[in-house]
Short mmCIF file of N, CA and C in Angstrom, two decimals:
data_model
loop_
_atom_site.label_atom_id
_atom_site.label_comp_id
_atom_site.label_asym_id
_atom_site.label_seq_id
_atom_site.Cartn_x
_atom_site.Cartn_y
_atom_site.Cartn_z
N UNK C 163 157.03 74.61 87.60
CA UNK C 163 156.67 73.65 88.60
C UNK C 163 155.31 74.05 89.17
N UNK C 164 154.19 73.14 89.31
CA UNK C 164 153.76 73.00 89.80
C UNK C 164 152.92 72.25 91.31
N UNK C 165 152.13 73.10 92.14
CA UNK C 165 151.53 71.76 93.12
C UNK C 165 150.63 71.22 92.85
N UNK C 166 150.74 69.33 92.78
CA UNK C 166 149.79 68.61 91.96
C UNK C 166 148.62 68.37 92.89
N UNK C 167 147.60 68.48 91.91
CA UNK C 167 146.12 68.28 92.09
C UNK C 167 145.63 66.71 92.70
N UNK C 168 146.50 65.52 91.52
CA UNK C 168 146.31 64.81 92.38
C UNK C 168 147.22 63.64 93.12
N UNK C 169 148.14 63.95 93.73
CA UNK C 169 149.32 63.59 94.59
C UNK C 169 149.53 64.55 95.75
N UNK C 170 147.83 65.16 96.28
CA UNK C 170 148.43 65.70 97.03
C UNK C 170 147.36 65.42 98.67
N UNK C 171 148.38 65.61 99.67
CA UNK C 171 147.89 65.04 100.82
C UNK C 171 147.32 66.09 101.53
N UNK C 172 148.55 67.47 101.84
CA UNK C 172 148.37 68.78 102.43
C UNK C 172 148.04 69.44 101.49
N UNK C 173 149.10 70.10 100.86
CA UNK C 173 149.18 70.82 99.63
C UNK C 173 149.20 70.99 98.40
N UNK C 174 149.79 69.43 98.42
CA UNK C 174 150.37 69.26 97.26
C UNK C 174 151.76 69.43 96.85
N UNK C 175 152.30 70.15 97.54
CA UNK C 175 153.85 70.17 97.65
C UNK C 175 154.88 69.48 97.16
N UNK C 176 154.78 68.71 97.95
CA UNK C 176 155.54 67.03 97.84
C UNK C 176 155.03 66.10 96.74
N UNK C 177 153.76 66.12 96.34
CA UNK C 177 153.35 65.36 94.86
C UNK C 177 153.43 66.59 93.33
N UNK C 178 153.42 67.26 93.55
CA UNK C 178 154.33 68.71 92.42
C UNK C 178 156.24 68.11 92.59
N UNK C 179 156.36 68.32 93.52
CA UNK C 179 157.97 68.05 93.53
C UNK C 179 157.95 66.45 92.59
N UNK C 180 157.60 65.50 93.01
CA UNK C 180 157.40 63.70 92.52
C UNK C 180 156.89 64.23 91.03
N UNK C 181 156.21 64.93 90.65
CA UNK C 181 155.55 64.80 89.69
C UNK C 181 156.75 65.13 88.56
N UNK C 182 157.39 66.81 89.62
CA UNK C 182 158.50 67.48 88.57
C UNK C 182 159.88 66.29 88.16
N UNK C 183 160.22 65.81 89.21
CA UNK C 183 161.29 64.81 88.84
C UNK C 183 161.06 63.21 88.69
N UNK C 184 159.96 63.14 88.63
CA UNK C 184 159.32 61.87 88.22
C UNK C 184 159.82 60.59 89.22
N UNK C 185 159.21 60.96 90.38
CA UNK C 185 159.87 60.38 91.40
C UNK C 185 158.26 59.58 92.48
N UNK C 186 157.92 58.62 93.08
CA UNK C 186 156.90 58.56 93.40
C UNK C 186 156.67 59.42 94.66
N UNK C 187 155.79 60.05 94.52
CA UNK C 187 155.13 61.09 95.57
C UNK C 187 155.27 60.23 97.21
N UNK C 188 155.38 58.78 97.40
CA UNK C 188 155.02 58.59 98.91
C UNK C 188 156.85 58.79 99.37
N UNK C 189 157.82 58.82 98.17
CA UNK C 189 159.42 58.53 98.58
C UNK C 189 159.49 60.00 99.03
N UNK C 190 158.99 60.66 97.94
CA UNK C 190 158.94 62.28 98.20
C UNK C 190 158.62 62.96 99.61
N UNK C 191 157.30 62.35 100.03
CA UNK C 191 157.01 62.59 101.30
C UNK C 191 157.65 62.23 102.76
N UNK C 192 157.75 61.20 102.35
CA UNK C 192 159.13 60.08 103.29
C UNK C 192 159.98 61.27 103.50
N UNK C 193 161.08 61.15 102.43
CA UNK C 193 162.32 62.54 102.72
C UNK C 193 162.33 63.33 103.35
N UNK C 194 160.88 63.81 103.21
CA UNK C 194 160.57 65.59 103.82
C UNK C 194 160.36 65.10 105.22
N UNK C 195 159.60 63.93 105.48
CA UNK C 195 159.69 63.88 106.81
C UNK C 195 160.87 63.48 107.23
N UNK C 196 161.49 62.89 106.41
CA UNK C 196 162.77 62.26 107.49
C UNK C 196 163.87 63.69 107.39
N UNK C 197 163.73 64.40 106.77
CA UNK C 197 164.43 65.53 106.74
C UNK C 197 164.03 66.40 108.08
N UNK C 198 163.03 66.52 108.57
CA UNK C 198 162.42 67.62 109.60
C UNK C 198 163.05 66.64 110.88
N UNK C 199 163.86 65.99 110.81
CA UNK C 199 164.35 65.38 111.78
C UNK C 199 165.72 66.06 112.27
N UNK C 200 166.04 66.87 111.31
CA UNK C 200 167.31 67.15 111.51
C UNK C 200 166.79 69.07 111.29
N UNK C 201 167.83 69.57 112.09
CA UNK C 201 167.71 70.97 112.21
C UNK C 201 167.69 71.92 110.80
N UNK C 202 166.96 72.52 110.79
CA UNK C 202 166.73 73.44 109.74
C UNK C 202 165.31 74.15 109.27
N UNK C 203 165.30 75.16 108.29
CA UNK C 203 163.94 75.41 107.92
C UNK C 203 162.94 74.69 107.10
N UNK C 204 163.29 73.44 106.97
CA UNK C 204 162.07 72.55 106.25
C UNK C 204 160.98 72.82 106.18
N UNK C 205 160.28 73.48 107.30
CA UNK C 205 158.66 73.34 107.71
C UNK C 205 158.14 75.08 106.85
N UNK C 206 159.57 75.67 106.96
CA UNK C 206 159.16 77.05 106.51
C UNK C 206 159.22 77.00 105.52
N UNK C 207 159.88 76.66 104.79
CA UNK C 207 160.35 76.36 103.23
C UNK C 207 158.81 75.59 102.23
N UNK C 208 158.11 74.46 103.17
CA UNK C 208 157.03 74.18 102.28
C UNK C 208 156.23 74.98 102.62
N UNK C 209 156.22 75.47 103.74
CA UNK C 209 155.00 76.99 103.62
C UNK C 209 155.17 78.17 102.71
N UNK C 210 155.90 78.38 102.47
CA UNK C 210 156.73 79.28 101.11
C UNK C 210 156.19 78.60 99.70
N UNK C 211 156.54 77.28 99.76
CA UNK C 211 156.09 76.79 98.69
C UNK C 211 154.50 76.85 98.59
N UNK C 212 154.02 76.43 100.10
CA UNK C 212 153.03 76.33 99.18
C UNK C 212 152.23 77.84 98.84
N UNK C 213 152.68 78.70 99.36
CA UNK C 213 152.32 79.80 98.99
C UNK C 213 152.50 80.16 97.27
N UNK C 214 153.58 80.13 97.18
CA UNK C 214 154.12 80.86 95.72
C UNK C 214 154.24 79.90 94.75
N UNK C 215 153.85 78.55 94.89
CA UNK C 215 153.94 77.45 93.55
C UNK C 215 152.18 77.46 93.54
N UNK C 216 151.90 77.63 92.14
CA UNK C 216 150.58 77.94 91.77
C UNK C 216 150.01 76.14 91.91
N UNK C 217 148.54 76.21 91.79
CA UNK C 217 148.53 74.64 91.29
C UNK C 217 148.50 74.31 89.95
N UNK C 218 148.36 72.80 89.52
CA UNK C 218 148.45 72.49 88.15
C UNK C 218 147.11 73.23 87.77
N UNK C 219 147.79 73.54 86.36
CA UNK C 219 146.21 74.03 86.04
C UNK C 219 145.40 72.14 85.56
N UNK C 220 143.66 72.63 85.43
CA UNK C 220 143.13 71.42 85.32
C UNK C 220 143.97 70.98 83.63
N UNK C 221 143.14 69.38 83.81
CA UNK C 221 143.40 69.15 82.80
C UNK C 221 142.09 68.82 81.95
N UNK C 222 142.31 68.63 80.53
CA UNK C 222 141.15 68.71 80.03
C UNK C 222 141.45 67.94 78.68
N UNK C 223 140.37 66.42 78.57
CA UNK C 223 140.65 65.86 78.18
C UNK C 223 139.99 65.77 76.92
N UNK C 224 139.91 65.84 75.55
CA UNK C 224 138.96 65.76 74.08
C UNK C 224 138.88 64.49 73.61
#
């Protein structure tokens, strides 16, 4: 998994996640916010991510 290069708003986080399950990146983002609505580590969890999920590498087209 990667965080995508281009689906991404902050980090990329949330368009890496859309990208991995082929899901559109704005539903992706939606969730996460509607998730931080409710108690838990959400906010720490994408800081984690975005720490330790590398980005896509480029791409390169012939």
């Amino acid at each position: 998994m990667y965080r995508s290069r281009e689906h991404r708003v902050i980090a990329g986080v949330c368009g890496g996640i859309a990208e991995r399950f082929g899901m559109p990146p704005t539903l992706v983002r939606l969730l996460f916010l509607l998730s931080c609505l409710l108690p838990g580590p959400q906010f720490v969890i994408y800081l984690i991510m975005w720490i330790f999920i590398p980005v896509a590498p480029p791409r390169t087209y012939y």
